[in-house]
Amino acid sequence: MKALGPIPAGYEAIDGVLAVAGRPVTEWVEEAGETPLFLYSADLIRARVAQLRAAMPEQLALHYAVKANPFGPVLELFSGLVDGFDIASGGELALVQAAGIASARVSFAGPGKRDRELEAAIAAGVTLNLESEAEAWRAIAIAETLGMTPRLAIRVNPSFDLKGSGMKMGGGAKQFGIDAERVPALAREIVAAGAEWRGFHIFAGSQALDASAIADTQAQAIALAAQLAQESGIAVPHCNLGGGMGIPYFPGDMPVDVTLVGERLAEQFAALPDELRETEFCMELGRYLVGEAGVYVTRIVDRKVSHGEVFLVTDGGLHHQLAASGNFGTVVRRNYPVAIATRYGAEVEEEASVVGCLCTPLDRLADKAGFPQADVGDLVAVFCAGAYGASASPSAFLGQGAAVELLV
Ligand SMILES: *Cc1c(COP(=O)(O)O)cnc(C)c1O
């Protein structure tokens, strides 16, 4: 039997059924009218932000990385909880605008920004985190045509990466950011061109669980920002330290010790070099803020046995849960936290695989794991579904379409 990932804190059973936001998932399914269904708990999101704020130095601003979960009601909730929003496309700009989020709170990173995306962002007053020199010249030219002053920051490709991170976004040759040694010259040219200089964005990796590795990376980012400020002779109004804090998805994963990260960052802030005394710092986080607040609920439509192995066939699958199927940035497939939601907390009775309804062997939500005996009609819950689920899965595959999403 293969182990399942750890179920996040904050979930309980009501009469043997998994509850989200105080109500059994069966009621939410009834309300939604169908499965599969994503449920996002507003209380769990609020609690996560509050817990993080309590651990971090007060002067650290928190940004939400929209790509983790761009569902409108989730963005509206975050509008009252975090300081800023990081977007990575013109489409995400439209989503934050639709959620009523002021553009002055938004920064736009990401390679390959098209002219019309730059234009929309500059016109709205969004800060651009520039990914190349060529992008800087295009932005400045577009701003001139618009008669606007662009707000420009440089995304730095640091020479270090975040140790133990699931996705490395810095160190060596990368499509992200501008190599650190070329940054001071560009910063001077941006200021000379009359742009509003916003500082640096230094993002070294994502999905790390090791607090001391995260703290080391933040210290390196602060040292790099100071060095770049000194070399360019230009002050740094704002410095985005990146994110990197991950969540436990797999058996044996432990949550990030955010208290340690906060203490180490407070030490850094207490000993800032002169160049950074006036700098505002922020962290940008996606999955850490929403991942564990989401559950994907799907219904068992068939139960079959093949060569002695039990398969629970659901009406969901990788078209909504690419990451849980093991096909989004993982090398070795391991099980996410998955449970039979309508027999929540019941004893393990058998080994079974939970599969989806797609015609591909990749469509597996849990592999040879232990479950209470489940039948057609039972609901399955996939946890850690709040980030990179609905928006990062190929919902058009096999004509399936999107799942319902509810913020509850
Ligand atoms: C994807 C991304 C994030 C969010 O990453 P998480 O692992 O969800 O926290 C933050 N910043 C940038 C620049 C990104 O590309």
Short mmCIF file of C-alpha atoms and ligand atoms in Angstrom, two decimals:
data_model
loop_
_atom_site.label_atom_id
_atom_site.label_comp_id
_atom_site.label_asym_id
_atom_site.label_seq_id
_atom_site.Cartn_x
_atom_site.Cartn_y
_atom_site.Cartn_z
CA MET A 1 0.00 0.00 0.00
CA LYS A 2 1.33 3.44 -0.87
CA ALA A 3 1.08 6.30 1.61
CA LEU A 4 -1.10 9.36 1.03
CA GLY A 5 0.03 12.95 1.56
CA PRO A 6 -0.81 14.69 4.86
CA ILE A 7 -4.31 16.18 5.13
CA PRO A 8 -3.96 19.88 6.03
CA ALA A 9 -5.13 21.14 9.42
CA GLY A 10 -8.61 22.65 9.71
CA TYR A 11 -10.76 19.84 8.29
CA GLU A 12 -13.20 17.83 10.38
CA ALA A 13 -16.02 15.35 9.98
CA ILE A 14 -19.72 15.96 10.58
CA ASP A 15 -21.56 12.63 10.96
CA GLY A 16 -18.80 10.85 9.08
CA VAL A 17 -18.72 13.32 6.19
CA LEU A 18 -15.87 15.73 5.48
CA ALA A 19 -16.92 19.28 6.38
CA VAL A 20 -15.70 22.49 4.76
CA ALA A 21 -16.62 25.84 6.32
CA GLY A 22 -18.80 24.07 8.88
CA ARG A 23 -20.99 22.14 6.44
CA PRO A 24 -20.66 18.59 5.10
CA VAL A 25 -19.41 18.48 1.50
CA THR A 26 -22.59 16.62 0.53
CA GLU A 27 -24.50 19.86 1.19
CA TRP A 28 -22.06 21.91 -0.85
CA VAL A 29 -22.41 19.44 -3.72
CA GLU A 30 -26.18 19.76 -3.50
CA GLU A 31 -25.86 23.52 -3.56
CA ALA A 32 -23.50 23.46 -6.55
CA GLY A 33 -25.80 21.01 -8.32
CA GLU A 34 -22.96 18.87 -9.65
CA THR A 35 -19.57 17.29 -9.25
CA PRO A 36 -16.65 17.78 -9.66
CA LEU A 37 -16.45 20.83 -7.47
CA PHE A 38 -13.70 23.01 -6.02
CA LEU A 39 -14.42 24.34 -2.53
CA TYR A 40 -12.25 27.14 -1.16
CA SER A 41 -12.59 28.00 2.52
CA ALA A 42 -12.51 31.75 3.21
CA ASP A 43 -11.88 31.06 6.92
CA LEU A 44 -8.82 28.94 6.17
CA ILE A 45 -7.45 31.62 3.82
CA ARG A 46 -8.00 34.31 6.47
CA ALA A 47 -6.39 32.17 9.16
CA ARG A 48 -3.36 31.48 6.97
CA VAL A 49 -2.76 35.16 6.24
CA ALA A 50 -3.20 36.06 9.92
CA GLN A 51 -0.76 33.34 10.99
CA LEU A 52 1.82 34.50 8.46
CA ARG A 53 1.46 38.17 9.45
CA ALA A 54 1.96 37.21 13.09
CA ALA A 55 5.19 35.38 12.24
CA MET A 56 6.70 37.99 9.92
CA PRO A 57 8.17 41.38 10.80
CA GLU A 58 5.47 44.04 10.68
CA GLN A 59 7.26 46.05 8.00
CA LEU A 60 7.11 43.14 5.51
CA ALA A 61 4.29 43.60 3.00
CA LEU A 62 2.50 40.52 1.67
CA HIS A 63 1.62 40.06 -1.97
CA TYR A 64 -0.62 37.41 -3.47
CA ALA A 65 0.62 35.69 -6.65
CA VAL A 66 -2.58 35.58 -8.67
CA LYS A 67 -1.60 32.64 -10.84
CA ALA A 68 -2.01 30.25 -7.89
CA ASN A 69 -5.77 30.83 -7.91
CA PRO A 70 -7.33 33.60 -9.99
CA PHE A 71 -10.97 32.80 -9.10
CA GLY A 72 -12.80 36.15 -8.80
CA PRO A 73 -14.28 35.71 -5.30
CA VAL A 74 -10.85 34.55 -4.05
CA LEU A 75 -9.24 37.71 -5.46
CA GLU A 76 -11.94 39.85 -3.82
CA LEU A 77 -11.28 38.14 -0.49
CA PHE A 78 -7.52 38.70 -0.82
CA SER A 79 -8.13 42.35 -1.64
CA GLY A 80 -8.93 42.93 2.03
CA LEU A 81 -6.17 40.65 3.33
CA VAL A 82 -2.91 41.36 1.49
CA ASP A 83 -1.04 44.48 0.44
CA GLY A 84 -0.26 43.75 -3.18
CA PHE A 85 -0.98 41.46 -6.11
CA ASP A 86 1.48 39.94 -8.55
CA ILE A 87 0.19 39.10 -11.98
CA ALA A 88 1.88 37.42 -14.93
CA SER A 89 -0.32 38.23 -17.93
CA GLY A 90 -2.75 40.73 -19.39
CA GLY A 91 -5.49 38.19 -18.67
CA GLU A 92 -4.64 38.29 -14.97
CA LEU A 93 -4.64 42.09 -15.12
CA ALA A 94 -8.23 41.96 -16.38
CA LEU A 95 -9.12 39.56 -13.54
CA VAL A 96 -7.68 41.77 -10.78
CA GLN A 97 -9.39 44.78 -12.33
CA ALA A 98 -12.70 42.90 -12.44
CA ALA A 99 -12.21 42.10 -8.74
CA GLY A 100 -11.99 45.84 -8.03
CA ILE A 101 -8.32 45.79 -7.02
CA ALA A 102 -6.56 49.15 -7.42
CA SER A 103 -3.82 48.96 -10.06
CA ALA A 104 -1.37 50.80 -7.80
CA ARG A 105 -1.27 47.59 -5.72
CA VAL A 106 -0.40 45.42 -8.72
CA SER A 107 2.93 44.38 -10.21
CA PHE A 108 3.34 42.47 -13.45
CA ALA A 109 6.20 39.98 -13.92
CA GLY A 110 6.63 37.25 -16.50
CA PRO A 111 8.58 36.81 -19.73
CA GLY A 112 7.08 37.51 -23.14
CA LYS A 113 4.81 40.44 -22.29
CA ARG A 114 3.14 41.55 -25.51
CA ASP A 115 2.88 45.20 -26.51
CA ARG A 116 -0.82 45.31 -25.80
CA GLU A 117 -0.26 43.82 -22.34
CA LEU A 118 2.43 46.42 -21.61
CA GLU A 119 0.09 49.12 -22.86
CA ALA A 120 -2.81 48.01 -20.65
CA ALA A 121 -0.54 47.72 -17.61
CA ILE A 122 1.16 51.11 -18.12
CA ALA A 123 -2.16 52.84 -18.79
CA ALA A 124 -3.54 51.39 -15.55
CA GLY A 125 -0.47 52.39 -13.49
CA VAL A 126 0.67 48.84 -12.77
CA THR A 127 4.36 48.31 -11.87
CA LEU A 128 6.20 46.29 -14.51
CA ASN A 129 8.83 43.85 -13.29
CA LEU A 130 11.02 43.96 -16.37
CA GLU A 131 12.31 40.66 -17.66
CA SER A 132 14.81 41.97 -20.24
CA GLU A 133 16.47 45.11 -21.55
CA ALA A 134 14.39 44.88 -24.73
CA GLU A 135 11.22 44.81 -22.65
CA ALA A 136 12.42 47.95 -20.83
CA TRP A 137 12.82 49.85 -24.15
CA ARG A 138 9.44 48.66 -25.40
CA ALA A 139 7.78 49.74 -22.15
CA ILE A 140 9.42 53.17 -22.24
CA ALA A 141 8.42 53.69 -25.90
CA ILE A 142 4.82 52.59 -25.25
CA ALA A 143 4.58 54.89 -22.22
CA GLU A 144 5.80 57.78 -24.35
CA THR A 145 3.09 57.13 -26.93
CA LEU A 146 0.52 57.02 -24.14
CA GLY A 147 1.91 60.17 -22.55
CA MET A 148 2.33 58.28 -19.26
CA THR A 149 5.19 57.77 -16.81
CA PRO A 150 5.76 54.00 -16.54
CA ARG A 151 6.37 52.45 -13.14
CA LEU A 152 9.34 50.15 -13.66
CA ALA A 153 11.15 47.61 -11.53
CA ILE A 154 13.77 45.11 -12.64
CA ARG A 155 13.36 41.42 -12.10
CA VAL A 156 16.85 40.25 -11.23
CA ASN A 157 18.08 36.79 -12.19
CA PRO A 158 20.15 36.14 -9.10
CA SER A 159 23.25 33.95 -9.16
CA PHE A 160 21.73 31.82 -6.36
CA ASP A 161 18.69 29.57 -6.28
CA LEU A 162 16.39 28.48 -3.48
CA LYS A 163 17.77 25.22 -2.11
CA GLY A 164 15.28 22.37 -2.06
CA SER A 165 12.67 24.27 -4.07
CA GLY A 166 10.31 22.36 -6.32
CA MET A 167 10.72 24.95 -9.08
CA LYS A 168 14.01 26.77 -9.48
CA MET A 169 13.55 30.26 -10.84
CA GLY A 170 17.02 31.72 -10.39
CA GLY A 171 20.68 30.77 -10.68
CA GLY A 172 22.44 30.31 -14.01
CA ALA A 173 20.87 30.72 -17.42
CA LYS A 174 17.14 31.43 -17.05
CA GLN A 175 14.31 32.86 -19.12
CA PHE A 176 13.35 34.92 -16.06
CA GLY A 177 14.80 38.26 -15.09
CA ILE A 178 17.96 40.08 -16.07
CA ASP A 179 21.35 38.72 -15.06
CA ALA A 180 22.45 40.55 -11.91
CA GLU A 181 25.66 41.97 -13.40
CA ARG A 182 23.69 43.83 -16.11
CA VAL A 183 21.15 45.31 -13.69
CA PRO A 184 22.98 48.45 -12.42
CA ALA A 185 23.50 49.81 -15.95
CA LEU A 186 19.86 49.22 -16.89
CA ALA A 187 18.61 50.79 -13.63
CA ARG A 188 20.55 53.96 -14.45
CA GLU A 189 19.14 54.05 -17.99
CA ILE A 190 15.57 53.56 -16.73
CA VAL A 191 15.94 56.46 -14.31
CA ALA A 192 17.58 58.62 -17.02
CA ALA A 193 14.61 57.88 -19.32
CA GLY A 194 12.31 59.53 -16.78
CA ALA A 195 10.44 56.41 -15.63
CA GLU A 196 9.21 56.03 -12.06
CA TRP A 197 11.82 53.71 -10.57
CA ARG A 198 10.28 51.01 -8.37
CA GLY A 199 13.27 48.84 -7.45
CA PHE A 200 13.96 45.11 -7.61
CA HIS A 201 12.13 41.83 -7.83
CA ILE A 202 14.30 38.89 -6.80
CA PHE A 203 12.58 35.53 -7.08
CA ALA A 204 14.76 32.48 -6.61
CA GLY A 205 12.35 29.55 -6.38
CA SER A 206 9.09 28.10 -5.22
CA GLN A 207 7.61 25.19 -3.23
CA ALA A 208 10.35 24.99 -0.59
CA LEU A 209 9.59 23.55 2.85
CA ASP A 210 12.97 24.12 4.50
CA ALA A 211 12.69 27.32 6.58
CA SER A 212 16.42 27.85 6.91
CA ALA A 213 16.90 27.55 3.12
CA ILE A 214 14.15 30.15 2.63
CA ALA A 215 15.76 32.43 5.22
CA ASP A 216 19.19 32.02 3.61
CA THR A 217 17.73 32.94 0.23
CA GLN A 218 16.06 36.04 1.67
CA ALA A 219 19.36 37.10 3.23
CA GLN A 220 21.08 36.62 -0.13
CA ALA A 221 18.35 38.63 -1.88
CA ILE A 222 18.77 41.51 0.59
CA ALA A 223 22.55 41.44 0.15
CA LEU A 224 22.12 41.43 -3.63
CA ALA A 225 19.70 44.37 -3.54
CA ALA A 226 22.20 46.33 -1.43
CA GLN A 227 25.01 45.52 -3.84
CA LEU A 228 22.94 46.53 -6.87
CA ALA A 229 21.93 49.79 -5.15
CA GLN A 230 25.56 50.57 -4.44
CA GLU A 231 26.77 49.71 -7.93
CA SER A 232 24.02 51.71 -9.62
CA GLY A 233 24.09 54.60 -7.17
CA ILE A 234 20.28 54.57 -7.18
CA ALA A 235 18.05 54.10 -4.13
CA VAL A 236 15.69 51.12 -3.98
CA PRO A 237 12.12 52.21 -3.15
CA HIS A 238 10.77 48.68 -3.20
CA CYS A 239 12.27 45.21 -3.04
CA ASN A 240 10.23 42.09 -3.68
CA LEU A 241 12.05 39.21 -1.98
CA GLY A 242 10.12 36.57 -3.92
CA GLY A 243 8.26 33.82 -2.17
CA GLY A 244 9.22 30.23 -2.04
CA MET A 245 7.19 28.95 0.90
CA GLY A 246 5.57 25.70 -0.10
CA ILE A 247 2.96 23.40 1.41
CA PRO A 248 3.17 19.70 2.31
CA TYR A 249 1.71 17.68 -0.55
CA PHE A 250 3.37 14.29 -0.15
CA PRO A 251 3.95 11.64 2.51
CA GLY A 252 6.69 12.81 4.87
CA ASP A 253 6.47 16.50 3.89
CA MET A 254 6.52 18.86 6.89
CA PRO A 255 5.08 22.40 6.94
CA VAL A 256 7.44 25.38 6.71
CA ASP A 257 8.54 26.72 10.09
CA VAL A 258 7.35 30.28 9.38
CA THR A 259 8.33 31.44 12.86
CA LEU A 260 11.94 30.71 12.01
CA VAL A 261 11.66 32.50 8.65
CA GLY A 262 10.13 35.50 10.44
CA GLU A 263 12.81 35.61 13.12
CA ARG A 264 15.63 35.41 10.62
CA LEU A 265 14.03 38.13 8.48
CA ALA A 266 13.60 40.36 11.54
CA GLU A 267 17.35 39.98 12.17
CA GLN A 268 18.02 41.01 8.57
CA PHE A 269 15.73 44.03 8.87
CA ALA A 270 17.40 45.09 12.13
CA ALA A 271 20.80 45.15 10.40
CA LEU A 272 19.96 46.58 6.97
CA PRO A 273 22.81 48.21 5.08
CA ASP A 274 22.49 51.98 4.61
CA GLU A 275 21.42 51.60 0.96
CA LEU A 276 18.23 49.82 2.03
CA ARG A 277 17.15 51.82 5.10
CA GLU A 278 14.22 53.40 3.23
CA THR A 279 13.29 50.34 1.17
CA GLU A 280 9.86 48.72 1.48
CA PHE A 281 10.13 44.93 1.38
CA CYS A 282 7.51 42.40 0.36
CA MET A 283 7.13 38.68 -0.16
CA GLU A 284 4.92 37.26 -2.90
CA LEU A 285 3.18 33.99 -2.20
CA GLY A 286 0.69 31.88 -4.05
CA ARG A 287 0.20 28.29 -2.95
CA TYR A 288 1.21 28.99 0.64
CA LEU A 289 -1.77 31.32 1.02
CA VAL A 290 -4.46 29.32 -0.80
CA GLY A 291 -3.30 25.78 -1.51
CA GLU A 292 -4.41 24.11 1.70
CA ALA A 293 -7.69 26.07 1.81
CA GLY A 294 -9.03 24.23 -1.24
CA VAL A 295 -10.60 20.80 -1.68
CA TYR A 296 -11.56 19.14 -4.96
CA VAL A 297 -14.64 16.97 -4.61
CA THR A 298 -15.48 14.31 -7.16
CA ARG A 299 -17.98 11.45 -7.22
CA ILE A 300 -17.30 7.75 -7.70
CA VAL A 301 -19.21 6.60 -10.79
CA ASP A 302 -17.80 3.10 -11.08
CA ARG A 303 -16.02 0.57 -8.91
CA LYS A 304 -14.13 -2.15 -10.69
CA VAL A 305 -11.58 -4.84 -10.05
CA SER A 306 -8.81 -5.70 -12.49
CA HIS A 307 -6.30 -8.44 -11.76
CA GLY A 308 -7.26 -8.20 -8.13
CA GLU A 309 -6.75 -4.43 -7.88
CA VAL A 310 -9.63 -2.11 -6.95
CA PHE A 311 -10.23 0.99 -9.07
CA LEU A 312 -12.54 3.75 -7.89
CA VAL A 313 -13.48 5.58 -11.08
CA THR A 314 -14.55 9.19 -10.51
CA ASP A 315 -16.22 11.90 -12.58
CA GLY A 316 -13.15 14.11 -12.03
CA GLY A 317 -9.53 13.76 -13.00
CA LEU A 318 -6.34 15.35 -14.22
CA HIS A 319 -8.26 17.84 -16.35
CA HIS A 320 -8.90 19.65 -13.02
CA GLN A 321 -6.08 18.20 -10.94
CA LEU A 322 -3.02 17.90 -13.14
CA ALA A 323 -0.67 18.28 -10.19
CA ALA A 324 -2.39 15.61 -8.07
CA SER A 325 -2.09 13.20 -11.01
CA GLY A 326 1.67 13.74 -10.88
CA ASN A 327 1.94 15.45 -14.25
CA PHE A 328 2.75 19.06 -13.23
CA GLY A 329 6.36 19.55 -12.22
CA THR A 330 6.98 16.24 -10.46
CA VAL A 331 9.53 13.62 -11.46
CA VAL A 332 8.31 10.68 -9.39
CA ARG A 333 4.57 10.28 -8.93
CA ARG A 334 3.54 10.36 -5.26
CA ASN A 335 0.11 10.53 -3.70
CA TYR A 336 -1.52 13.79 -2.70
CA PRO A 337 -3.71 13.79 0.41
CA VAL A 338 -6.91 12.10 -0.79
CA ALA A 339 -9.84 10.75 1.27
CA ILE A 340 -13.28 9.25 0.81
CA ALA A 341 -15.21 12.36 1.86
CA THR A 342 -18.45 10.49 2.64
CA ARG A 343 -16.63 8.03 4.93
CA TYR A 344 -14.30 10.59 6.44
CA GLY A 345 -12.22 9.30 9.31
CA ALA A 346 -13.38 5.67 8.84
CA GLU A 347 -10.89 2.80 9.16
CA VAL A 348 -8.79 1.71 6.20
CA GLU A 349 -10.38 -1.46 4.77
CA GLU A 350 -8.80 -1.96 1.38
CA GLU A 351 -6.16 -0.89 -1.09
CA ALA A 352 -7.56 1.04 -4.05
CA SER A 353 -6.55 3.43 -6.79
CA VAL A 354 -8.66 6.51 -7.42
CA VAL A 355 -8.72 7.31 -11.12
CA GLY A 356 -10.40 9.93 -13.27
CA CYS A 357 -12.72 9.63 -16.23
CA LEU A 358 -10.18 10.44 -18.95
CA CYS A 359 -8.98 7.89 -21.50
CA THR A 360 -5.35 7.99 -20.38
CA PRO A 361 -3.43 5.96 -17.81
CA LEU A 362 -1.97 9.29 -16.54
CA ASP A 363 -5.37 10.06 -15.01
CA ARG A 364 -4.79 8.78 -11.50
CA LEU A 365 -5.63 10.80 -8.38
CA ALA A 366 -4.40 8.24 -5.84
CA ASP A 367 -2.29 5.17 -6.50
CA LYS A 368 -2.71 1.91 -4.51
CA ALA A 369 -3.55 3.67 -1.26
CA GLY A 370 -5.53 2.57 1.79
CA PHE A 371 -9.19 3.63 2.03
CA PRO A 372 -12.40 2.62 3.77
CA GLN A 373 -14.44 0.55 1.33
CA ALA A 374 -16.11 3.02 -1.04
CA ASP A 375 -18.83 2.55 -3.57
CA VAL A 376 -20.55 4.20 -6.49
CA GLY A 377 -22.05 7.49 -5.25
CA ASP A 378 -19.42 8.13 -2.59
CA LEU A 379 -17.53 11.41 -2.79
CA VAL A 380 -13.74 11.62 -2.97
CA ALA A 381 -11.83 14.65 -1.66
CA VAL A 382 -8.45 15.70 -3.04
CA PHE A 383 -6.83 18.16 -0.62
CA CYS A 384 -4.26 20.89 -1.36
CA ALA A 385 -6.48 21.83 -4.30
CA GLY A 386 -6.65 25.57 -3.65
CA ALA A 387 -3.66 26.43 -5.86
CA TYR A 388 -2.73 25.34 -9.38
CA GLY A 389 -5.86 23.20 -9.66
CA ALA A 390 -8.68 24.73 -11.66
CA SER A 391 -6.46 27.23 -13.49
CA ALA A 392 -3.43 25.02 -14.12
CA SER A 393 -5.13 21.91 -15.50
CA PRO A 394 -6.25 21.19 -19.07
CA SER A 395 -10.00 21.41 -18.51
CA ALA A 396 -10.76 21.30 -22.24
CA PHE A 397 -9.11 17.88 -22.58
CA LEU A 398 -11.56 15.27 -23.85
CA GLY A 399 -14.30 17.86 -23.93
CA GLN A 400 -14.74 17.71 -20.16
CA GLY A 401 -14.94 21.41 -19.34
CA ALA A 402 -14.28 23.37 -16.17
CA ALA A 403 -15.33 22.29 -12.69
CA VAL A 404 -17.61 24.42 -10.53
CA GLU A 405 -15.73 26.61 -8.05
CA LEU A 406 -17.17 27.95 -4.78
CA LEU A 407 -15.64 30.20 -2.15
CA VAL A 408 -17.38 29.23 1.07
C1 LIG B 1 4.58 31.38 -9.64
C2 LIG B 1 5.16 32.56 -9.00
C3 LIG B 1 4.88 32.85 -7.67
C4 LIG B 1 4.02 31.99 -6.80
O1 LIG B 1 4.61 30.77 -6.51
P1 LIG B 1 3.98 29.86 -5.35
O2 LIG B 1 4.82 28.65 -5.34
O3 LIG B 1 2.56 29.60 -5.71
O4 LIG B 1 4.08 30.64 -4.09
C5 LIG B 1 5.40 34.01 -7.14
N1 LIG B 1 6.16 34.83 -7.88
C6 LIG B 1 6.47 34.57 -9.17
C7 LIG B 1 7.32 35.51 -9.92
C8 LIG B 1 5.99 33.44 -9.77
O5 LIG B 1 6.30 33.18 -11.04
#
